Amino acid sequence: MTATIMIILVLAVIVFIAVKSARKRFSGDGSCCGSGGDKWIDEKKKLNYPIIAEKEVKIQGMSCENCQGRIQRQLDRIDGVSAEVDWEKGVAKISEDREVSDDIIKRTIERLDYKVMCVRTVPLNQE
């Protein structure tokens, strides 16, 4: 009997938290990513070696600066990659100082529940 009451109380708390979170998100007071709506601060990662390749990744599913920040932070964690993500355009521009497979980039983004539409290599800006 006591175990049943405890289970009901735990379920009630979970439902309460879920409803509160959903209400906040759908009313526009929260961010889509659950990070509290704080503004993403863009800091470009510095690479250790000269850039040997640049890629453009088309991404579906970003809807705010927090989405942009999540993707950029994860891409920047890849050795040899520096990313600039634009949520409004749905694009990540990636610079590489070593060879990084398209599959690694794609899996990194899709693990965050976004969809990669394509990854394409772009010509380096020779100056």
PDB file of C-alpha atoms in Angstrom:
ATOM      1  CA  MET A   1       0.000   0.000   0.000  1.00  0.00           C
ATOM      2  CA  THR A   2       2.775   2.444   0.928  1.00  0.00           C
ATOM      3  CA  ALA A   3       4.708   1.546  -2.227  1.00  0.00           C
ATOM      4  CA  THR A   4       1.642   2.277  -4.365  1.00  0.00           C
ATOM      5  CA  ILE A   5       1.199   5.701  -2.770  1.00  0.00           C
ATOM      6  CA  MET A   6       4.888   6.507  -3.308  1.00  0.00           C
ATOM      7  CA  ILE A   7       4.673   5.510  -6.977  1.00  0.00           C
ATOM      8  CA  ILE A   8       1.566   7.654  -7.472  1.00  0.00           C
ATOM      9  CA  LEU A   9       3.278  10.644  -5.813  1.00  0.00           C
ATOM     10  CA  VAL A  10       6.396  10.259  -7.965  1.00  0.00           C
ATOM     11  CA  LEU A  11       4.276  10.023 -11.126  1.00  0.00           C
ATOM     12  CA  ALA A  12       2.280  13.090 -10.080  1.00  0.00           C
ATOM     13  CA  VAL A  13       5.485  15.099  -9.605  1.00  0.00           C
ATOM     14  CA  ILE A  14       6.801  13.982 -13.013  1.00  0.00           C
ATOM     15  CA  VAL A  15       3.535  14.947 -14.732  1.00  0.00           C
ATOM     16  CA  PHE A  16       3.511  18.314 -12.927  1.00  0.00           C
ATOM     17  CA  ILE A  17       7.061  19.123 -14.055  1.00  0.00           C
ATOM     18  CA  ALA A  18       6.339  18.022 -17.636  1.00  0.00           C
ATOM     19  CA  VAL A  19       3.182  20.148 -17.856  1.00  0.00           C
ATOM     20  CA  LYS A  20       4.952  23.160 -16.360  1.00  0.00           C
ATOM     21  CA  SER A  21       7.846  22.824 -18.829  1.00  0.00           C
ATOM     22  CA  ALA A  22       5.508  22.375 -21.810  1.00  0.00           C
ATOM     23  CA  ARG A  23       3.394  25.367 -20.787  1.00  0.00           C
ATOM     24  CA  LYS A  24       6.513  27.541 -20.491  1.00  0.00           C
ATOM     25  CA  ARG A  25       7.851  26.409 -23.867  1.00  0.00           C
ATOM     26  CA  PHE A  26       4.560  26.838 -25.764  1.00  0.00           C
ATOM     27  CA  SER A  27       3.856  30.240 -24.230  1.00  0.00           C
ATOM     28  CA  GLY A  28       7.176  31.504 -25.605  1.00  0.00           C
ATOM     29  CA  ASP A  29       8.809  32.044 -22.217  1.00  0.00           C
ATOM     30  CA  GLY A  30      11.315  29.217 -22.633  1.00  0.00           C
ATOM     31  CA  SER A  31      13.718  28.233 -25.318  1.00  0.00           C
ATOM     32  CA  CYS A  32      13.122  25.342 -27.643  1.00  0.00           C
ATOM     33  CA  CYS A  33      16.203  23.596 -26.304  1.00  0.00           C
ATOM     34  CA  GLY A  34      15.376  23.861 -22.620  1.00  0.00           C
ATOM     35  CA  SER A  35      18.390  26.016 -21.850  1.00  0.00           C
ATOM     36  CA  GLY A  36      16.418  28.855 -20.308  1.00  0.00           C
ATOM     37  CA  GLY A  37      16.444  31.256 -23.238  1.00  0.00           C
ATOM     38  CA  ASP A  38      19.899  32.718 -22.531  1.00  0.00           C
ATOM     39  CA  LYS A  39      21.468  34.348 -25.564  1.00  0.00           C
ATOM     40  CA  TRP A  40      24.178  32.324 -27.293  1.00  0.00           C
ATOM     41  CA  ILE A  41      27.560  34.073 -27.325  1.00  0.00           C
ATOM     42  CA  ASP A  42      29.482  33.308 -30.506  1.00  0.00           C
ATOM     43  CA  GLU A  43      33.173  32.563 -29.958  1.00  0.00           C
ATOM     44  CA  LYS A  44      35.103  31.143 -32.894  1.00  0.00           C
ATOM     45  CA  LYS A  45      37.441  28.275 -32.041  1.00  0.00           C
ATOM     46  CA  LYS A  46      41.043  28.823 -33.103  1.00  0.00           C
ATOM     47  CA  LEU A  47      42.668  25.980 -35.018  1.00  0.00           C
ATOM     48  CA  ASN A  48      46.262  24.929 -34.324  1.00  0.00           C
ATOM     49  CA  TYR A  49      47.335  24.459 -37.948  1.00  0.00           C
ATOM     50  CA  PRO A  50      46.566  26.029 -41.347  1.00  0.00           C
ATOM     51  CA  ILE A  51      43.116  25.324 -42.753  1.00  0.00           C
ATOM     52  CA  ILE A  52      43.218  22.534 -45.336  1.00  0.00           C
ATOM     53  CA  ALA A  53      39.474  22.201 -46.052  1.00  0.00           C
ATOM     54  CA  GLU A  54      36.192  24.037 -45.650  1.00  0.00           C
ATOM     55  CA  LYS A  55      32.747  22.477 -45.684  1.00  0.00           C
ATOM     56  CA  GLU A  56      29.180  23.714 -45.650  1.00  0.00           C
ATOM     57  CA  VAL A  57      26.548  21.663 -43.859  1.00  0.00           C
ATOM     58  CA  LYS A  58      22.821  22.206 -44.453  1.00  0.00           C
ATOM     59  CA  ILE A  59      20.948  21.493 -41.217  1.00  0.00           C
ATOM     60  CA  GLN A  60      17.210  21.130 -40.682  1.00  0.00           C
ATOM     61  CA  GLY A  61      15.515  21.709 -37.335  1.00  0.00           C
ATOM     62  CA  MET A  62      17.295  24.710 -35.810  1.00  0.00           C
ATOM     63  CA  SER A  63      14.854  27.282 -34.502  1.00  0.00           C
ATOM     64  CA  CYS A  64      16.842  29.612 -32.234  1.00  0.00           C
ATOM     65  CA  GLU A  65      20.267  30.769 -31.068  1.00  0.00           C
ATOM     66  CA  ASN A  66      20.323  27.992 -28.483  1.00  0.00           C
ATOM     67  CA  CYS A  67      20.074  25.392 -31.254  1.00  0.00           C
ATOM     68  CA  GLN A  68      22.915  27.192 -33.003  1.00  0.00           C
ATOM     69  CA  GLY A  69      25.005  27.161 -29.835  1.00  0.00           C
ATOM     70  CA  ARG A  70      24.411  23.473 -29.129  1.00  0.00           C
ATOM     71  CA  ILE A  71      25.526  22.471 -32.606  1.00  0.00           C
ATOM     72  CA  GLN A  72      28.519  24.807 -32.681  1.00  0.00           C
ATOM     73  CA  ARG A  73      29.784  23.626 -29.276  1.00  0.00           C
ATOM     74  CA  GLN A  74      29.597  19.976 -30.332  1.00  0.00           C
ATOM     75  CA  LEU A  75      31.259  20.561 -33.707  1.00  0.00           C
ATOM     76  CA  ASP A  76      34.032  22.566 -32.035  1.00  0.00           C
ATOM     77  CA  ARG A  77      34.745  19.576 -29.783  1.00  0.00           C
ATOM     78  CA  ILE A  78      35.923  17.605 -32.827  1.00  0.00           C
ATOM     79  CA  ASP A  79      39.730  17.768 -33.116  1.00  0.00           C
ATOM     80  CA  GLY A  80      40.736  19.878 -36.089  1.00  0.00           C
ATOM     81  CA  VAL A  81      37.313  21.492 -36.592  1.00  0.00           C
ATOM     82  CA  SER A  82      36.169  25.073 -36.103  1.00  0.00           C
ATOM     83  CA  ALA A  83      32.510  25.786 -36.863  1.00  0.00           C
ATOM     84  CA  GLU A  84      30.350  28.836 -37.462  1.00  0.00           C
ATOM     85  CA  VAL A  85      26.644  27.996 -37.306  1.00  0.00           C
ATOM     86  CA  ASP A  86      23.792  30.208 -38.521  1.00  0.00           C
ATOM     87  CA  TRP A  87      20.417  29.002 -37.285  1.00  0.00           C
ATOM     88  CA  GLU A  88      18.458  31.412 -39.496  1.00  0.00           C
ATOM     89  CA  LYS A  89      20.101  30.122 -42.685  1.00  0.00           C
ATOM     90  CA  GLY A  90      20.244  26.527 -41.439  1.00  0.00           C
ATOM     91  CA  VAL A  91      23.935  26.273 -42.268  1.00  0.00           C
ATOM     92  CA  ALA A  92      27.173  25.380 -40.510  1.00  0.00           C
ATOM     93  CA  LYS A  93      30.438  26.520 -42.078  1.00  0.00           C
ATOM     94  CA  ILE A  94      33.269  24.259 -41.016  1.00  0.00           C
ATOM     95  CA  SER A  95      37.004  24.874 -41.254  1.00  0.00           C
ATOM     96  CA  GLU A  96      39.373  21.931 -40.842  1.00  0.00           C
ATOM     97  CA  ASP A  97      43.094  21.844 -40.095  1.00  0.00           C
ATOM     98  CA  ARG A  98      43.185  18.077 -40.708  1.00  0.00           C
ATOM     99  CA  GLU A  99      41.021  15.634 -42.610  1.00  0.00           C
ATOM    100  CA  VAL A 100      37.679  15.011 -40.881  1.00  0.00           C
ATOM    101  CA  SER A 101      35.137  12.703 -42.490  1.00  0.00           C
ATOM    102  CA  ASP A 102      31.703  13.969 -43.453  1.00  0.00           C
ATOM    103  CA  ASP A 103      30.262  11.062 -41.468  1.00  0.00           C
ATOM    104  CA  ILE A 104      31.782  12.311 -38.194  1.00  0.00           C
ATOM    105  CA  ILE A 105      30.311  15.763 -38.789  1.00  0.00           C
ATOM    106  CA  LYS A 106      26.917  14.321 -39.708  1.00  0.00           C
ATOM    107  CA  ARG A 107      26.771  11.990 -36.683  1.00  0.00           C
ATOM    108  CA  THR A 108      27.800  14.800 -34.323  1.00  0.00           C
ATOM    109  CA  ILE A 109      24.882  16.956 -35.492  1.00  0.00           C
ATOM    110  CA  GLU A 110      22.312  14.161 -35.729  1.00  0.00           C
ATOM    111  CA  ARG A 111      23.097  12.990 -32.177  1.00  0.00           C
ATOM    112  CA  LEU A 112      21.601  16.338 -31.127  1.00  0.00           C
ATOM    113  CA  ASP A 113      18.351  15.466 -32.967  1.00  0.00           C
ATOM    114  CA  TYR A 114      18.850  17.752 -35.961  1.00  0.00           C
ATOM    115  CA  LYS A 115      18.790  16.508 -39.556  1.00  0.00           C
ATOM    116  CA  VAL A 116      21.765  16.944 -41.867  1.00  0.00           C
ATOM    117  CA  MET A 117      20.522  17.563 -45.401  1.00  0.00           C
ATOM    118  CA  CYS A 118      23.960  17.619 -47.048  1.00  0.00           C
ATOM    119  CA  VAL A 119      27.662  18.145 -46.421  1.00  0.00           C
ATOM    120  CA  ARG A 120      29.655  19.699 -49.228  1.00  0.00           C
ATOM    121  CA  THR A 121      33.267  20.752 -49.564  1.00  0.00           C
ATOM    122  CA  VAL A 122      33.718  24.366 -50.641  1.00  0.00           C
ATOM    123  CA  PRO A 123      36.823  25.837 -52.312  1.00  0.00           C
ATOM    124  CA  LEU A 124      39.338  27.403 -49.938  1.00  0.00           C
ATOM    125  CA  ASN A 125      39.663  31.176 -50.074  1.00  0.00           C
ATOM    126  CA  GLN A 126      43.209  31.581 -51.408  1.00  0.00           C
ATOM    127  CA  GLU A 127      44.584  34.986 -50.450  1.00  0.00           C
TER     128      GLU A 127
END
